[in-house]
């Protein structure tokens, strides 16, 4: 098996329950139930990679967090040309 580095640190997210626990923990819980999201910046790193900084305001404005999404385009295979979020 391979450990996941999606959330910036090495984690074993092989089971859904582990993934759910990470997503419901600070700071990621803000993404699940939020009032608004604003794109702060976007940078084309290469032909197949984008980085986007987003400000997310939590439910009722109680919390504001910044996230960086690393988007990568798949090459070849069933999802050729599709963009996916590689890291958060």
mmCIF file of C-alpha atoms in Angstrom:
data_model
loop_
_atom_site.group_PDB
_atom_site.id
_atom_site.type_symbol
_atom_site.label_atom_id
_atom_site.label_comp_id
_atom_site.label_asym_id
_atom_site.label_seq_id
_atom_site.Cartn_x
_atom_site.Cartn_y
_atom_site.Cartn_z
ATOM 1 C CA UNK A 1 0.000 0.000 0.000
ATOM 2 C CA UNK A 2 1.020 3.605 -0.433
ATOM 3 C CA UNK A 3 0.529 6.406 2.070
ATOM 4 C CA UNK A 4 -1.294 9.507 0.847
ATOM 5 C CA UNK A 5 0.273 12.990 0.871
ATOM 6 C CA UNK A 6 -2.910 14.747 -0.313
ATOM 7 C CA UNK A 7 -3.295 16.813 2.872
ATOM 8 C CA UNK A 8 0.379 17.827 2.988
ATOM 9 C CA UNK A 9 1.544 15.091 5.370
ATOM 10 C CA UNK A 10 1.902 11.346 5.025
ATOM 11 C CA UNK A 11 -1.373 9.636 6.009
ATOM 12 C CA UNK A 12 -2.924 6.207 5.602
ATOM 13 C CA UNK A 13 -6.309 7.079 4.053
ATOM 14 C CA UNK A 14 -7.030 3.595 2.726
ATOM 15 C CA UNK A 15 -10.315 3.319 4.585
ATOM 16 C CA UNK A 16 -13.148 5.810 4.137
ATOM 17 C CA UNK A 17 -13.480 6.343 7.901
ATOM 18 C CA UNK A 18 -9.890 7.592 8.130
ATOM 19 C CA UNK A 19 -10.473 9.992 5.235
ATOM 20 C CA UNK A 20 -13.713 11.206 6.853
ATOM 21 C CA UNK A 21 -11.956 11.892 10.179
ATOM 22 C CA UNK A 22 -9.313 14.017 8.450
ATOM 23 C CA UNK A 23 -11.912 15.973 6.484
ATOM 24 C CA UNK A 24 -13.986 16.673 9.602
ATOM 25 C CA UNK A 25 -10.964 17.947 11.558
ATOM 26 C CA UNK A 26 -9.744 21.530 11.586
ATOM 27 C CA UNK A 27 -8.943 23.168 9.229
ATOM 28 C CA UNK A 28 -10.641 21.069 6.547
ATOM 29 C CA UNK A 29 -14.116 21.028 8.168
ATOM 30 C CA UNK A 30 -14.557 24.608 6.898
ATOM 31 C CA UNK A 31 -14.733 23.201 3.361
ATOM 32 C CA UNK A 32 -17.678 20.932 4.180
ATOM 33 C CA UNK A 33 -20.160 23.562 5.292
ATOM 34 C CA UNK A 34 -19.217 27.061 4.191
ATOM 35 C CA UNK A 35 -20.948 30.311 3.276
ATOM 36 C CA UNK A 36 -18.616 31.453 0.510
ATOM 37 C CA UNK A 37 -15.351 30.851 -1.301
ATOM 38 C CA UNK A 38 -13.295 33.487 -3.100
ATOM 39 C CA UNK A 39 -10.486 32.830 -5.545
ATOM 40 C CA UNK A 40 -7.475 34.860 -4.371
ATOM 41 C CA UNK A 41 -4.965 33.870 -7.027
ATOM 42 C CA UNK A 42 -4.257 31.315 -9.717
ATOM 43 C CA UNK A 43 -0.881 30.360 -11.127
ATOM 44 C CA UNK A 44 -0.141 28.163 -14.110
ATOM 45 C CA UNK A 45 2.935 26.241 -12.945
ATOM 46 C CA UNK A 46 3.252 24.243 -16.147
ATOM 47 C CA UNK A 47 1.230 22.985 -19.065
ATOM 48 C CA UNK A 48 -0.466 20.369 -16.879
ATOM 49 C CA UNK A 49 -0.464 22.002 -13.416
ATOM 50 C CA UNK A 50 -2.315 24.900 -11.793
ATOM 51 C CA UNK A 51 -2.222 26.199 -8.223
ATOM 52 C CA UNK A 52 -5.118 28.180 -6.841
ATOM 53 C CA UNK A 53 -5.375 30.010 -3.517
ATOM 54 C CA UNK A 54 -8.920 30.225 -2.174
ATOM 55 C CA UNK A 55 -10.366 31.985 0.876
ATOM 56 C CA UNK A 56 -13.231 29.982 2.405
ATOM 57 C CA UNK A 57 -15.614 31.595 4.903
ATOM 58 C CA UNK A 58 -17.244 29.117 7.274
ATOM 59 C CA UNK A 59 -20.911 28.843 8.098
ATOM 60 C CA UNK A 60 -22.297 32.125 9.518
ATOM 61 C CA UNK A 61 -18.912 33.823 8.969
ATOM 62 C CA UNK A 62 -17.408 32.383 12.149
ATOM 63 C CA UNK A 63 -14.290 31.098 10.482
ATOM 64 C CA UNK A 64 -12.101 32.093 7.548
ATOM 65 C CA UNK A 65 -9.382 29.845 6.132
ATOM 66 C CA UNK A 66 -7.032 29.940 3.163
ATOM 67 C CA UNK A 67 -6.445 26.843 1.035
ATOM 68 C CA UNK A 68 -4.146 26.100 -1.864
ATOM 69 C CA UNK A 69 -5.447 23.606 -4.405
ATOM 70 C CA UNK A 70 -2.912 21.882 -6.657
ATOM 71 C CA UNK A 71 -4.666 20.865 -9.866
ATOM 72 C CA UNK A 72 -3.048 18.478 -12.344
ATOM 73 C CA UNK A 73 -4.204 17.265 -15.762
ATOM 74 C CA UNK A 74 -4.159 13.512 -16.364
ATOM 75 C CA UNK A 75 -2.328 12.249 -19.415
ATOM 76 C CA UNK A 76 -3.379 8.996 -21.030
ATOM 77 C CA UNK A 77 -5.842 6.402 -19.912
ATOM 78 C CA UNK A 78 -9.549 6.659 -19.326
ATOM 79 C CA UNK A 79 -9.431 10.178 -17.885
ATOM 80 C CA UNK A 80 -7.015 11.688 -20.400
ATOM 81 C CA UNK A 81 -7.258 15.477 -20.337
ATOM 82 C CA UNK A 82 -9.297 15.619 -17.100
ATOM 83 C CA UNK A 83 -8.162 17.919 -14.283
ATOM 84 C CA UNK A 84 -8.053 16.557 -10.734
ATOM 85 C CA UNK A 85 -7.059 17.960 -7.365
ATOM 86 C CA UNK A 86 -3.709 16.419 -6.483
ATOM 87 C CA UNK A 87 -3.165 18.196 -3.155
ATOM 88 C CA UNK A 88 -4.879 20.562 -0.779
#
